[in-house]
Short mmCIF file of C-alpha atoms and ligand atoms in Angstrom, two decimals:
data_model
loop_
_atom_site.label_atom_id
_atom_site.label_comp_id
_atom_site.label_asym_id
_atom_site.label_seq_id
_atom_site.Cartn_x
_atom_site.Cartn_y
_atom_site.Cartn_z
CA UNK A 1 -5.93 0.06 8.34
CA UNK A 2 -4.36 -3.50 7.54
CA UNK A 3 -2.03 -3.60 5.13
CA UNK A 4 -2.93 -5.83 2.28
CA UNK A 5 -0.38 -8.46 0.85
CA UNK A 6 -0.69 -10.14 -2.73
CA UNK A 7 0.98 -13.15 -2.33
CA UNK A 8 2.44 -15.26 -5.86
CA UNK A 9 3.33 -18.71 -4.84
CA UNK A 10 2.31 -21.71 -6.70
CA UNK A 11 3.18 -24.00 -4.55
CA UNK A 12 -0.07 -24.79 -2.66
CA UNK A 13 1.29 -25.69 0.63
CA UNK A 14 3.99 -22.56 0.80
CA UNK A 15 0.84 -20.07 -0.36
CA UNK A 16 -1.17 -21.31 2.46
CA UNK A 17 1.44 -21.01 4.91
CA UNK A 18 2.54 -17.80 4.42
CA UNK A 19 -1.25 -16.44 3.93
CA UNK A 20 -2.50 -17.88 7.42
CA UNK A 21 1.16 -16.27 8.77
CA UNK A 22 0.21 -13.13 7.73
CA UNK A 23 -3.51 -13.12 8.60
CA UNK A 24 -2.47 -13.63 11.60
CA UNK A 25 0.11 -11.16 12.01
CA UNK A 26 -2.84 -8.41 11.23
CA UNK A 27 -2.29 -8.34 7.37
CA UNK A 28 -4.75 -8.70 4.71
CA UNK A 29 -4.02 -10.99 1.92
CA UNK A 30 -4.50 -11.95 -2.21
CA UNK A 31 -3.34 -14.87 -3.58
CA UNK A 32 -2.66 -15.98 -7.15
CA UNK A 33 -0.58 -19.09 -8.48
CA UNK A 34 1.00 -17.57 -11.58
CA UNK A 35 2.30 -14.39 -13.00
CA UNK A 36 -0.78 -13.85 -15.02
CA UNK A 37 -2.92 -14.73 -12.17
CA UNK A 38 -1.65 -11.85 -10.45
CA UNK A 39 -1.66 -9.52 -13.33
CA UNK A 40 -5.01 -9.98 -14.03
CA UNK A 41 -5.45 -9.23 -9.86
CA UNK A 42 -3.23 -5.99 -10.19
CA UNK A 43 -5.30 -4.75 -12.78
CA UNK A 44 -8.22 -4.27 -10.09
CA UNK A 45 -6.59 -4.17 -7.01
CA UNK A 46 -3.49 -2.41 -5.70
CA UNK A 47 -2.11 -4.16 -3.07
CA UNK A 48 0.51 -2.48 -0.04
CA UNK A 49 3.07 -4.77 -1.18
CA UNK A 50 3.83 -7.93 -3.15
CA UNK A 51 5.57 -11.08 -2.47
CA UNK A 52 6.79 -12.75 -5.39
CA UNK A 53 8.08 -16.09 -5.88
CA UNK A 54 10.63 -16.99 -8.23
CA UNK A 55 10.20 -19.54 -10.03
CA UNK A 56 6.65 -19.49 -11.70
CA UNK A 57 4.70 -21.94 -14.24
CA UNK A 58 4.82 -19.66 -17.32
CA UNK A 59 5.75 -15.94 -16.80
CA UNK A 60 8.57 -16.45 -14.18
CA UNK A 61 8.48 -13.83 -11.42
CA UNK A 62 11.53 -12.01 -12.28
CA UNK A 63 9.32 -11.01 -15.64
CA UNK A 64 6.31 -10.07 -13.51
CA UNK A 65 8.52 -7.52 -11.44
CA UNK A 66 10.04 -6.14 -14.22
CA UNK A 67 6.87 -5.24 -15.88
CA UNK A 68 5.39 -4.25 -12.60
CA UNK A 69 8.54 -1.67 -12.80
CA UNK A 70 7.47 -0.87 -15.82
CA UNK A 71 4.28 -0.05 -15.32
CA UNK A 72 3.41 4.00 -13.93
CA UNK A 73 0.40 2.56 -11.52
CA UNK A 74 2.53 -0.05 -10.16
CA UNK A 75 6.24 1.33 -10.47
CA UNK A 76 6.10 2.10 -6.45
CA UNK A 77 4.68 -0.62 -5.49
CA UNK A 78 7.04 -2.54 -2.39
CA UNK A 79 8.42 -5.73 -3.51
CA UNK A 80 9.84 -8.45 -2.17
CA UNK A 81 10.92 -12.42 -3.55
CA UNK A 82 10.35 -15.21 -2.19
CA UNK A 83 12.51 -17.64 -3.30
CA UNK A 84 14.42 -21.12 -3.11
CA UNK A 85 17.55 -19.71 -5.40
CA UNK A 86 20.40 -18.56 -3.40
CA UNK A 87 22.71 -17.83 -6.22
CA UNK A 88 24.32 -14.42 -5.80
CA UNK A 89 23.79 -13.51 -9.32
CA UNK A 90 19.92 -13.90 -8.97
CA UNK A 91 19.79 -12.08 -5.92
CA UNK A 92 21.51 -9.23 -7.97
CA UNK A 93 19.04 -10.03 -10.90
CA UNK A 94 16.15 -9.67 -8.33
CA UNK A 95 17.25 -6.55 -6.77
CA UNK A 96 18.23 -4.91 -10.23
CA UNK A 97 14.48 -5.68 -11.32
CA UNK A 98 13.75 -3.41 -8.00
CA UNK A 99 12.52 -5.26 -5.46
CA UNK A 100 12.86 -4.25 -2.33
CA UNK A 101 14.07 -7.13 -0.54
CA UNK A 102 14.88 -10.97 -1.34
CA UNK A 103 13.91 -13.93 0.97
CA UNK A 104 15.56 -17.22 0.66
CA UNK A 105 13.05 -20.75 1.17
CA UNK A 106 13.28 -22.18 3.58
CA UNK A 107 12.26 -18.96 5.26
CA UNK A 108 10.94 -18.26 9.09
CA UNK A 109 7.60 -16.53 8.91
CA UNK A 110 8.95 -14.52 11.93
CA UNK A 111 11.61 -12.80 9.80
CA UNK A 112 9.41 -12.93 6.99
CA UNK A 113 7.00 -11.01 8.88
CA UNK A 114 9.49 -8.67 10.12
CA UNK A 115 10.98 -8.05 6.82
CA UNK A 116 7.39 -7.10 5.33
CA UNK A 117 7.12 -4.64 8.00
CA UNK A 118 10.49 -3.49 7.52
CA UNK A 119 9.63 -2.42 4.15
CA UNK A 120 6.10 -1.21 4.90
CA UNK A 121 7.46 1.59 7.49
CA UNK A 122 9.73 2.41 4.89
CA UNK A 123 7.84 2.64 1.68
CA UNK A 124 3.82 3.06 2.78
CA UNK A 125 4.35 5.33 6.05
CA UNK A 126 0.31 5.44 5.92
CA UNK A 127 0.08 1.86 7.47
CA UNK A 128 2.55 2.75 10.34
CA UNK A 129 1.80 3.99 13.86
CA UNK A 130 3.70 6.68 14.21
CA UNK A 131 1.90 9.93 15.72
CA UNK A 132 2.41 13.13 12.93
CA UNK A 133 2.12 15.93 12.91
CA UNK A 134 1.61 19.21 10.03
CA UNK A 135 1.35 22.98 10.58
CA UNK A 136 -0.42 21.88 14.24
CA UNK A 137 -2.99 19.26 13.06
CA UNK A 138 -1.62 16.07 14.87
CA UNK A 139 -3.10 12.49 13.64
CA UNK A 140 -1.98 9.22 15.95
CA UNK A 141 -2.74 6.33 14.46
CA UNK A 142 -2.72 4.32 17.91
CA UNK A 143 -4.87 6.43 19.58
CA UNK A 144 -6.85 6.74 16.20
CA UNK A 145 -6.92 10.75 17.50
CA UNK A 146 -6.96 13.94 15.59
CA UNK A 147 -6.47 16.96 16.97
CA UNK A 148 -6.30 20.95 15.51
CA UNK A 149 -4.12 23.61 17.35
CA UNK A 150 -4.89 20.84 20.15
CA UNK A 151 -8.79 20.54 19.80
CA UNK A 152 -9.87 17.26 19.03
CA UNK A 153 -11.68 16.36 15.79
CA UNK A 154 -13.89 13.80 14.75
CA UNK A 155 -13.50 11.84 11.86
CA UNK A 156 -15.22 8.55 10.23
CA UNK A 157 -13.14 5.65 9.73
CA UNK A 158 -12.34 6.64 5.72
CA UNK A 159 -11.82 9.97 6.29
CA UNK A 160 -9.07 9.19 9.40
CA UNK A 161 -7.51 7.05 6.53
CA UNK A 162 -7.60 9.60 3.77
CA UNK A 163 -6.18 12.23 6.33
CA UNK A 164 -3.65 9.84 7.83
CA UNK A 165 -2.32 9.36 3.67
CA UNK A 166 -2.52 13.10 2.92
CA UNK A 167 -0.48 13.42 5.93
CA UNK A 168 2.32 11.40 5.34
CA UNK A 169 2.63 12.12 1.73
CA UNK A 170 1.59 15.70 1.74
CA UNK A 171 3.03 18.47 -1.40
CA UNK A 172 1.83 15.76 -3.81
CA UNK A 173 -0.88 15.74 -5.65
CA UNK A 174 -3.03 12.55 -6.01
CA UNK A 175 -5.82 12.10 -8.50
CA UNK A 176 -9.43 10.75 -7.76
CA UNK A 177 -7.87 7.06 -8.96
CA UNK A 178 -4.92 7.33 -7.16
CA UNK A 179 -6.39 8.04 -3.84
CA UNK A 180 -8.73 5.32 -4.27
CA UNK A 181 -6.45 2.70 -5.40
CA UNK A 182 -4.15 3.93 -2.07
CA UNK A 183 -6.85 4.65 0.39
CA UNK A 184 -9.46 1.99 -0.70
CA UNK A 185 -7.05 -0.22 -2.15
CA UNK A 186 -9.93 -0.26 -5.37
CA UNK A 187 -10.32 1.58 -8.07
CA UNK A 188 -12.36 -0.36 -10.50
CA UNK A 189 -15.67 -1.02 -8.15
CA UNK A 190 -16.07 2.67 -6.62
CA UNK A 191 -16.85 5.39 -8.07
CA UNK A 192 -14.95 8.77 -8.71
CA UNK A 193 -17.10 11.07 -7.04
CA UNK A 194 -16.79 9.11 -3.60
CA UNK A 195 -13.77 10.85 -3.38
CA UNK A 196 -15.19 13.78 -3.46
CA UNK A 197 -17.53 12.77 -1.09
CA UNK A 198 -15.23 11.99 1.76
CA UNK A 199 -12.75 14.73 0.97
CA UNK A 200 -16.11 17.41 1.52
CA UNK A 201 -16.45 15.74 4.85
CA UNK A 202 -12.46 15.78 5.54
CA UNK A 203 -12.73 19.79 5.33
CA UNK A 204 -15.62 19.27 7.00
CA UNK A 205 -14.24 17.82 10.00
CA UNK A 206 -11.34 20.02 9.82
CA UNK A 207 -13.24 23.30 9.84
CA UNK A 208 -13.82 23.81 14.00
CA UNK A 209 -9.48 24.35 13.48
CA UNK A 210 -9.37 26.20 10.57
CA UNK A 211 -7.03 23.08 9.05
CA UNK A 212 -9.57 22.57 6.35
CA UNK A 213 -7.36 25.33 4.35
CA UNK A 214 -4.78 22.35 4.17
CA UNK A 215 -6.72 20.28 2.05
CA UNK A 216 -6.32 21.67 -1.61
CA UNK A 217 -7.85 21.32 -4.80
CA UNK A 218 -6.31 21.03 -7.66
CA UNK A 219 -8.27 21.57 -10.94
CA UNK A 220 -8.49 18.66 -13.45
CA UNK A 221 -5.85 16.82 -11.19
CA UNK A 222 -7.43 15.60 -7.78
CA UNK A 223 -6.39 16.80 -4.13
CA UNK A 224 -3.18 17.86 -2.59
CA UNK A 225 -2.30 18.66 1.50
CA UNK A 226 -0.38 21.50 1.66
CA UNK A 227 0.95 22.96 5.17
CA1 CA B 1 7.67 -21.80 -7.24
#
């Protein structure tokens, strides 16, 4: 599953470089041109990670991370600036506001690449391609296999994503609108009960193993993997 970027730039030209960059580097990507732009774009979407520019007409980015930091849906969300200041006190500033990196124009989309996938593997394991493996269910992404006590299951697309999330955040519990804003990347346009569609077919495809026991309920609160 790409990874989806939200890109705030308002400078036309540096937006549209870094968005074809990234396309082509396998990502997905939003764009706005303000703070507010891409407030009004968080409040639908949940992008993998954002890349924030500095210096903003109107809210300045700085404010837009803090209140992203502020906020319980997007507190987690991976962060990183984009931006011409160099000044070591903004860079403090910038990390302070918790992002998770800081990338100074003029920039190398190679390393900016690199750096977004730096922070990716560390922060949203889910997108990575690491094989893993729980109480003898194995997922690899790669080989986009599954297999229980080494028989191999079959899965649809969305429920080798929702599995491949579970997995590599499992002891948690996630609510309908958390899973979808993580594993559909929407929470406004789908409905609840979808979730509940495609977690009956997870168990469902984990049954022939017995691994469907994994995949746990939790009244009023959503669904949790527990080994
Ligand atoms: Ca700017």
């Amino acid at each position: 599953m790409p990874a989806t970027v939200l890109i705030v730039e308002d400078e036309p030209a540096i937006l549209d470089l870094v968005a074809v960059n990234l396309e082509h580097a396998g990502f997905e990507t939003l764009r706005a041109k303000s703070a507010e732009e891409a407030g009004r774009l968080l409040g639908d979407i949940l992008p993998d990670l954002v890349l924030l520019d500095w210096m903003l007409p109107g809210q300045s980015g700085l404010a837009l991370a803090r209140r992203l930091r502020g906020d319980a849906r997007t507190r987690e969300m991976p962060l990183i600036f984009l931006t011409a200041r160099a000044d070591e006190p903004d860079k403090i500033a910038g990390l302070e506001a918790g992002a998770d990196d800081y990338i100074t124009k003029p920039f190398s989309t190679k390393e900016l690449v690199a750096r977004i996938r730096s922070v990716l593997r560390r922060r949203k394991p889910q997108h990575g391609d690491a094989p893993i493996e729980i109480a003898g269910l194995r997922l690899d992404p790669a080989a986009h296999r599954v297999t229980g006590s080494g028989q191999a299951l079959a899965f649809g697309p969305t429920e080798f994503r929702l599995l491949h999330y579970l997995m590599t955040h499992p002891n948690r519990v996630y609510s309908r609108t958390q899973l979808l804003d993580e594993v559909w990347g929407d929470h406004v346009f789908i409905e609840e009960r979808t979730v509940d569609v495609h977690i009956r077919r997870l168990r469902q495809g984990l049954a022939p193993s017995g691994h469907d026991v994994l995949i746990e309920t939790v009244r009023g609160s959503g669904y949790a993997l527990r080994p």
